PDB file of C-alpha atoms in Angstrom:
ATOM      1  CA  MET V 320      -0.093  -0.104  -0.069  1.00  0.00           C
ATOM      2  CA  THR V 321       1.178   3.570  -1.002  1.00  0.00           C
ATOM      3  CA  ASP V 322       1.723   6.339   1.599  1.00  0.00           C
ATOM      4  CA  ARG V 323      -1.090   7.919  -0.006  1.00  0.00           C
ATOM      5  CA  ALA V 324      -3.397   5.061   0.059  1.00  0.00           C
ATOM      6  CA  ARG V 325      -2.519   4.773   3.787  1.00  0.00           C
ATOM      7  CA  THR V 326      -3.220   8.147   4.451  1.00  0.00           C
ATOM      8  CA  VAL V 327      -6.649   8.095   2.563  1.00  0.00           C
ATOM      9  CA  LEU V 328      -7.614   4.675   4.591  1.00  0.00           C
ATOM     10  CA  ARG V 329      -6.680   6.559   8.016  1.00  0.00           C
ATOM     11  CA  ASP V 330      -8.797   9.742   7.110  1.00  0.00           C
ATOM     12  CA  ALA V 331     -11.532   7.431   6.125  1.00  0.00           C
ATOM     13  CA  LEU V 332     -11.249   5.342   9.383  1.00  0.00           C
ATOM     14  CA  ALA V 333     -11.605   8.506  11.189  1.00  0.00           C
ATOM     15  CA  LEU V 334     -15.165   9.275   9.759  1.00  0.00           C
ATOM     16  CA  GLU V 335     -18.463   8.669  11.188  1.00  0.00           C
ATOM     17  CA  ARG V 336     -19.943   5.077  10.504  1.00  0.00           C
ATOM     18  CA  ASP V 337     -22.238   6.094   7.926  1.00  0.00           C
ATOM     19  CA  GLU V 338     -19.764   7.917   6.068  1.00  0.00           C
ATOM     20  CA  ARG V 339     -17.236   5.005   6.239  1.00  0.00           C
ATOM     21  CA  ALA V 340     -20.550   2.809   5.045  1.00  0.00           C
ATOM     22  CA  ASP V 341     -21.033   5.192   2.014  1.00  0.00           C
ATOM     23  CA  ILE V 342     -17.071   5.035   1.027  1.00  0.00           C
ATOM     24  CA  ALA V 343     -17.250   1.159   1.391  1.00  0.00           C
ATOM     25  CA  ALA V 344     -20.451   0.728  -1.032  1.00  0.00           C
ATOM     26  CA  GLU V 345     -18.800   3.115  -3.403  1.00  0.00           C
ATOM     27  CA  LEU V 346     -15.181   1.680  -3.668  1.00  0.00           C
ATOM     28  CA  PRO V 347     -16.221  -1.874  -5.101  1.00  0.00           C
ATOM     29  CA  ALA V 348     -18.831   0.026  -7.436  1.00  0.00           C
ATOM     30  CA  SER V 349     -15.879   2.021  -8.736  1.00  0.00           C
ATOM     31  CA  LEU V 350     -14.122  -1.040  -9.981  1.00  0.00           C
ATOM     32  CA  ASP V 351     -16.823  -2.425 -12.043  1.00  0.00           C
ATOM     33  CA  GLU V 352     -17.198   0.948 -13.850  1.00  0.00           C
ATOM     34  CA  GLU V 353     -16.246   0.759 -17.637  1.00  0.00           C
ATOM     35  CA  PRO V 354     -13.937   3.480 -18.633  1.00  0.00           C
ATOM     36  CA  ALA V 355     -16.161   6.568 -20.010  1.00  0.00           C
ATOM     37  CA  GLU V 356     -16.539   6.815 -23.685  1.00  0.00           C
ATOM     38  CA  ASP V 357     -16.290   9.947 -25.492  1.00  0.00           C
ATOM     39  CA  PRO V 358     -19.728  10.955 -26.364  1.00  0.00           C
ATOM     40  CA  ALA V 359     -18.596  12.350 -29.664  1.00  0.00           C
ATOM     41  CA  ALA V 360     -17.233   9.108 -30.648  1.00  0.00           C
ATOM     42  CA  VAL V 361     -20.278   7.237 -29.683  1.00  0.00           C
ATOM     43  CA  GLU V 362     -22.546   9.412 -31.595  1.00  0.00           C
ATOM     44  CA  ALA V 363     -20.176   9.170 -34.629  1.00  0.00           C
ATOM     45  CA  ALA V 364     -20.454   5.158 -34.344  1.00  0.00           C
ATOM     46  CA  TRP V 365     -24.161   5.155 -34.330  1.00  0.00           C
ATOM     47  CA  ALA V 366     -24.458   7.893 -37.115  1.00  0.00           C
ATOM     48  CA  GLU V 367     -22.434   5.395 -39.129  1.00  0.00           C
ATOM     49  CA  GLU V 368     -24.296   2.479 -38.271  1.00  0.00           C
ATOM     50  CA  ILE V 369     -27.431   3.989 -39.031  1.00  0.00           C
ATOM     51  CA  GLU V 370     -26.102   5.141 -42.359  1.00  0.00           C
ATOM     52  CA  ARG V 371     -25.193   1.611 -43.012  1.00  0.00           C
ATOM     53  CA  ARG V 372     -28.535   0.074 -42.143  1.00  0.00           C
ATOM     54  CA  VAL V 373     -30.061   2.917 -44.395  1.00  0.00           C
ATOM     55  CA  ARG V 374     -28.084   1.832 -47.570  1.00  0.00           C
ATOM     56  CA  ARG V 375     -28.475  -1.970 -46.906  1.00  0.00           C
ATOM     57  CA  ALA V 376     -32.267  -1.503 -46.540  1.00  0.00           C
ATOM     58  CA  GLY V 377     -32.162   1.006 -49.858  1.00  0.00           C
ATOM     59  CA  SER V 378     -29.931  -1.592 -51.843  1.00  0.00           C
ATOM     60  CA  GLU V 379     -32.026  -4.590 -51.199  1.00  0.00           C
ATOM     61  CA  GLY V 380     -35.166  -2.981 -52.359  1.00  0.00           C
ATOM     62  CA  SER V 381     -37.062  -4.315 -49.199  1.00  0.00           C
ATOM     63  CA  ALA V 382     -39.863  -2.495 -47.756  1.00  0.00           C
ATOM     64  CA  GLY V 383     -39.481  -4.357 -44.494  1.00  0.00           C
ATOM     65  CA  GLU V 384     -42.416  -6.348 -43.190  1.00  0.00           C
ATOM     66  CA  PRO V 385     -46.214  -5.282 -41.854  1.00  0.00           C
ATOM     67  CA  TRP V 386     -45.917  -5.171 -38.300  1.00  0.00           C
ATOM     68  CA  GLU V 387     -48.966  -7.419 -37.955  1.00  0.00           C
ATOM     69  CA  GLU V 388     -46.831 -10.100 -39.481  1.00  0.00           C
ATOM     70  CA  VAL V 389     -43.933  -9.437 -37.456  1.00  0.00           C
ATOM     71  CA  ARG V 390     -45.849  -9.418 -33.937  1.00  0.00           C
ATOM     72  CA  ALA V 391     -47.673 -12.507 -35.139  1.00  0.00           C
ATOM     73  CA  ARG V 392     -44.611 -14.498 -35.513  1.00  0.00           C
ATOM     74  CA  LEU V 393     -42.661 -13.148 -32.291  1.00  0.00           C
ATOM     75  CA  LYS V 394     -45.964 -14.317 -30.631  1.00  0.00           C
ATOM     76  CA  ARG V 395     -45.789 -17.682 -31.908  1.00  0.00           C
ATOM     77  CA  ARG V 396     -41.897 -18.020 -31.424  1.00  0.00           C
ATOM     78  CA  PHE V 397     -42.401 -17.283 -27.575  1.00  0.00           C
ATOM     79  CA  THR V 398     -45.444 -18.774 -26.657  1.00  0.00           C
ATOM     80  CA  GLU V 399     -44.188 -22.222 -28.023  1.00  0.00           C
ATOM     81  CA  GLU V 400     -41.670 -22.483 -25.840  1.00  0.00           C
TER      82      GLU V 400
END
């Protein structure tokens, strides 16, 4: 443990019980967090994906399927199991 970590721990242990409990809950949660992605990069990736899907739909000439047919197919699939 580094000196800095020991200092933080010593200071944390001097806190009231409720404050220590809050910190104890936050520390493990912080280990599970993914690094934050750049919002601009995420938006650009979504824009690219949308463009790709639009091009694919246009090139295949598909008008899609009527909602009633899709719904019926999904209902059959999930009620048969």
